[in-house]
């Protein structure tokens, strides 16, 4: 047998040495965490990143941090403008008729169906839900859940787990923040997480944290130009029951005393969730904060209906925006936590709400209608290094897009039966030439609270067509020339072609989403 020559031995030795010194292959990029922060009824007008005059007087600097570090969605809409159904659409990526939760008084969300939480957990994520659930049935797919009982209470709320219900002392927004931080501290750091942190605030009845009772007492917020809307040509708008100065409960919503100098609220049908949750000391602090400014109401001439209506709007906005102050503080604490624990770069942070809200536009509070203030959802996201800082997305997106988008960003297959589309290309600078040009909406809850008629419709960038199907009434709006939707131009000469084109688009979307005949 031939012996290897010396130079061959040297050659092989050098090769082995080079191989042994080779740098280890870089690990694949870790899948990002998803931190989903949801408020309840947070209007676009009340987030200063959107630049509305109201928000300039009551800024949200911490929520704005997300927009500065990432992206602001300027045309994101809900599929059904009411709390439970919107949450169901977000969890499933489907319109209400497909996920089965069409109105708040449903028997309960079908937890056996595929949801974001289940899919993430099946793919190795830790899943957690803390805060408001409001889907009647128990959450499924979450490794950990700690939820408010029904709507929840602002003061000393009850929290429900799979084992028990416990009353926790404190202010609900602060408690949810603390519970979230506790979970983050105790999670398995070797696994990515999908965490839904869902606030009650700023849902009705807008009770601020004690530290914010008098925050905006000296601020006069702008009155919308259509606050005294006469609803001409809009049947459903004329027959709603969500007017600030006619329909708000003066005790429960506006916190008015029965008379000057008397520490007793006017009509409050849900007193058990107001003073019923406070200690005697907390009630006294409330009256200390509200007594003097309530007395000022009685200085208005009772026959001066305009001044009374405007006073009620100011009280509503002062409380609503003071409630949001605590939410903004919460967001700041969570963002700080991510920074302090080196979680910023590998976490997609989302801030949104379940639908928009009226802050006096058309004279209203609440939501439900397909009109812009109720329909649009504020949405902000950051994912440093992946999403360019300070950008905006003007494309028509919807809450049914959240589920497929989050899965896509995390490299998880999107179920074929989801109605939504992944907006990952929009986030990461991809081409959007084939992005949708219209979206579908459907509100079912009639008869119901606030008396808003059932309706569905289609929205494009410029035009919106709405059909109140139980009354067979159509409405058409040109959002370019009438952004506040005061003029229903359906049936006007020259609009026939627009209406027919939108009706065709509406039927196409209903076919695409397999809307049953009984819901058309």
Short mmCIF file of C-alpha atoms in Angstrom, two decimals, residues 73-253:
data_model
loop_
_atom_site.label_atom_id
_atom_site.label_comp_id
_atom_site.label_asym_id
_atom_site.label_seq_id
_atom_site.Cartn_x
_atom_site.Cartn_y
_atom_site.Cartn_z
CA UNK A 73 -53.08 53.10 9.10
CA UNK A 74 -55.29 55.89 7.76
CA UNK A 75 -58.01 53.77 6.14
CA UNK A 76 -58.50 50.73 8.36
CA UNK A 77 -62.15 49.80 8.94
CA UNK A 78 -64.19 47.32 10.94
CA UNK A 79 -66.51 44.71 9.44
CA UNK A 80 -69.31 45.27 11.98
CA UNK A 81 -69.15 48.31 14.26
CA UNK A 82 -69.91 46.85 17.65
CA UNK A 83 -67.75 45.35 20.42
CA UNK A 84 -68.26 41.57 20.35
CA UNK A 85 -68.63 41.06 16.60
CA UNK A 86 -65.52 43.13 15.87
CA UNK A 87 -63.50 41.03 18.31
CA UNK A 88 -64.81 37.84 16.69
CA UNK A 89 -63.74 39.10 13.26
CA UNK A 90 -60.26 39.90 14.56
CA UNK A 91 -59.86 36.45 16.10
CA UNK A 92 -61.10 34.55 13.04
CA UNK A 93 -60.27 36.74 10.04
CA UNK A 94 -63.89 36.36 8.95
CA UNK A 95 -67.00 38.48 8.57
CA UNK A 96 -69.72 38.09 11.20
CA UNK A 97 -71.99 35.76 9.24
CA UNK A 98 -69.12 33.27 8.90
CA UNK A 99 -67.79 33.34 12.46
CA UNK A 100 -71.32 33.25 13.88
CA UNK A 101 -71.06 36.23 16.24
CA UNK A 102 -73.21 38.87 14.55
CA UNK A 103 -74.42 40.91 17.52
CA UNK A 104 -73.58 41.49 21.17
CA UNK A 105 -76.61 39.58 22.42
CA UNK A 106 -75.48 36.32 20.77
CA UNK A 107 -75.55 33.21 22.92
CA UNK A 108 -71.76 33.06 22.76
CA UNK A 109 -68.77 32.91 20.47
CA UNK A 110 -68.15 29.46 18.98
CA UNK A 111 -64.81 28.66 20.55
CA UNK A 112 -64.45 25.41 18.62
CA UNK A 113 -63.59 27.22 15.38
CA UNK A 114 -60.08 28.16 14.27
CA UNK A 115 -58.80 31.36 15.88
CA UNK A 116 -55.56 33.33 15.95
CA UNK A 117 -54.81 32.10 19.46
CA UNK A 118 -55.25 28.44 18.51
CA UNK A 119 -53.14 28.73 15.37
CA UNK A 120 -50.33 30.53 17.19
CA UNK A 121 -50.35 27.97 19.99
CA UNK A 122 -50.26 25.10 17.50
CA UNK A 123 -47.17 26.73 16.02
CA UNK A 124 -45.20 26.93 19.25
CA UNK A 125 -46.30 30.31 20.59
CA UNK A 126 -47.30 31.08 24.14
CA UNK A 127 -50.73 32.67 24.05
CA UNK A 128 -52.25 35.00 26.60
CA UNK A 129 -55.36 37.17 26.91
CA UNK A 130 -55.70 39.83 29.61
CA UNK A 131 -58.58 42.30 29.93
CA UNK A 132 -61.86 42.62 28.10
CA UNK A 133 -63.17 39.57 26.22
CA UNK A 134 -66.89 40.29 25.80
CA UNK A 135 -67.69 37.22 23.70
CA UNK A 136 -69.91 35.53 26.31
CA UNK A 137 -68.26 32.09 26.12
CA UNK A 138 -64.93 31.20 27.76
CA UNK A 139 -61.79 31.96 25.72
CA UNK A 140 -60.18 29.03 23.89
CA UNK A 141 -56.69 28.69 22.47
CA UNK A 142 -55.01 30.69 25.23
CA UNK A 143 -52.44 29.19 27.59
CA UNK A 144 -53.37 31.94 30.02
CA UNK A 145 -56.44 34.12 30.24
CA UNK A 146 -57.68 36.56 32.84
CA UNK A 147 -60.70 38.50 31.64
CA UNK A 148 -63.19 41.08 32.84
CA UNK A 149 -66.65 39.91 33.71
CA UNK A 150 -68.84 40.90 30.73
CA UNK A 151 -68.17 44.62 30.03
CA UNK A 152 -66.13 44.96 33.18
CA UNK A 153 -66.09 47.79 35.72
CA UNK A 154 -63.82 50.81 36.00
CA UNK A 155 -63.33 50.63 39.75
CA UNK A 156 -62.38 47.50 41.68
CA UNK A 157 -63.35 45.17 38.82
CA UNK A 158 -63.97 41.43 38.82
CA UNK A 159 -61.55 39.28 36.83
CA UNK A 160 -62.50 35.80 35.67
CA UNK A 161 -60.18 32.84 35.11
CA UNK A 162 -60.91 29.19 34.39
CA UNK A 163 -60.77 28.59 38.15
CA UNK A 164 -62.55 31.50 39.82
CA UNK A 165 -63.72 35.11 39.79
CA UNK A 166 -61.73 37.58 41.89
CA UNK A 167 -62.36 41.23 42.67
CA UNK A 168 -59.16 43.25 42.31
CA UNK A 169 -58.86 46.64 43.98
CA UNK A 170 -57.85 49.56 41.83
CA UNK A 171 -58.56 51.23 38.49
CA UNK A 172 -59.22 48.83 35.63
CA UNK A 173 -56.71 50.26 33.13
CA UNK A 174 -53.91 50.20 35.68
CA UNK A 175 -54.80 46.66 36.77
CA UNK A 176 -54.76 45.31 33.20
CA UNK A 177 -51.35 46.91 32.72
CA UNK A 178 -49.97 45.35 35.89
CA UNK A 179 -51.37 41.91 35.03
CA UNK A 180 -49.79 42.17 31.58
CA UNK A 181 -46.38 43.02 33.00
CA UNK A 182 -46.69 40.17 35.50
CA UNK A 183 -47.40 37.71 32.69
CA UNK A 184 -44.50 38.99 30.61
CA UNK A 185 -42.20 38.55 33.63
CA UNK A 186 -43.34 34.95 34.15
CA UNK A 187 -43.55 33.72 30.53
CA UNK A 188 -41.17 31.18 29.01
CA UNK A 189 -38.43 33.33 27.40
CA UNK A 190 -37.51 30.48 25.04
CA UNK A 191 -40.82 30.75 23.19
CA UNK A 192 -42.33 33.60 21.17
CA UNK A 193 -45.58 34.98 22.50
CA UNK A 194 -48.94 36.14 21.19
CA UNK A 195 -50.38 38.46 23.83
CA UNK A 196 -53.74 40.22 23.64
CA UNK A 197 -53.93 43.09 26.15
CA UNK A 198 -57.49 44.40 25.89
CA UNK A 199 -58.68 47.45 27.81
CA UNK A 200 -62.19 48.26 28.90
CA UNK A 201 -61.46 51.95 28.42
CA UNK A 202 -62.68 54.21 27.00
CA UNK A 203 -66.05 52.39 26.90
CA UNK A 204 -69.15 54.02 28.36
CA UNK A 205 -69.61 55.29 31.16
CA UNK A 206 -66.24 57.05 30.89
CA UNK A 207 -65.15 57.08 34.53
CA UNK A 208 -61.61 58.52 34.67
CA UNK A 209 -58.92 57.36 37.03
CA UNK A 210 -59.10 59.33 40.27
CA UNK A 211 -55.88 61.15 39.36
CA UNK A 212 -57.53 62.41 36.16
CA UNK A 213 -60.95 63.51 37.45
CA UNK A 214 -60.22 67.17 36.78
CA UNK A 215 -57.66 66.81 33.99
CA UNK A 216 -59.60 68.63 31.27
CA UNK A 217 -61.94 70.79 33.33
CA UNK A 218 -60.46 73.98 31.90
CA UNK A 219 -60.30 72.75 28.29
CA UNK A 220 -63.00 73.73 25.81
CA UNK A 221 -63.13 71.16 23.05
CA UNK A 222 -64.32 72.10 19.54
CA UNK A 223 -67.98 71.46 18.78
CA UNK A 224 -68.43 69.54 15.51
CA UNK A 225 -70.04 71.56 12.72
CA UNK A 226 -72.81 68.97 12.45
CA UNK A 227 -73.47 68.62 16.19
CA UNK A 228 -77.00 69.92 15.60
CA UNK A 229 -77.59 67.75 12.52
CA UNK A 230 -81.22 67.70 11.34
CA UNK A 231 -80.73 64.35 9.49
CA UNK A 232 -82.49 65.52 6.36
CA UNK A 233 -82.69 62.76 3.75
CA UNK A 234 -81.34 60.10 6.16
CA UNK A 235 -84.13 57.99 7.64
CA UNK A 236 -81.99 55.76 9.89
CA UNK A 237 -79.94 58.68 11.19
CA UNK A 238 -83.12 60.52 12.11
CA UNK A 239 -84.47 57.56 14.08
CA UNK A 240 -81.43 56.59 16.19
CA UNK A 241 -81.32 56.98 19.97
CA UNK A 242 -77.70 57.91 20.66
CA UNK A 243 -77.83 61.67 20.79
CA UNK A 244 -75.52 63.33 23.34
CA UNK A 245 -78.02 65.95 24.50
CA UNK A 246 -81.20 63.86 24.25
CA UNK A 247 -80.29 60.24 24.93
CA UNK A 248 -77.36 60.20 27.33
CA UNK A 249 -78.26 59.24 30.88
CA UNK A 250 -77.57 62.37 32.91
CA UNK A 251 -76.44 60.42 35.94
CA UNK A 252 -74.67 57.39 34.52
CA UNK A 253 -73.05 59.07 31.50
#
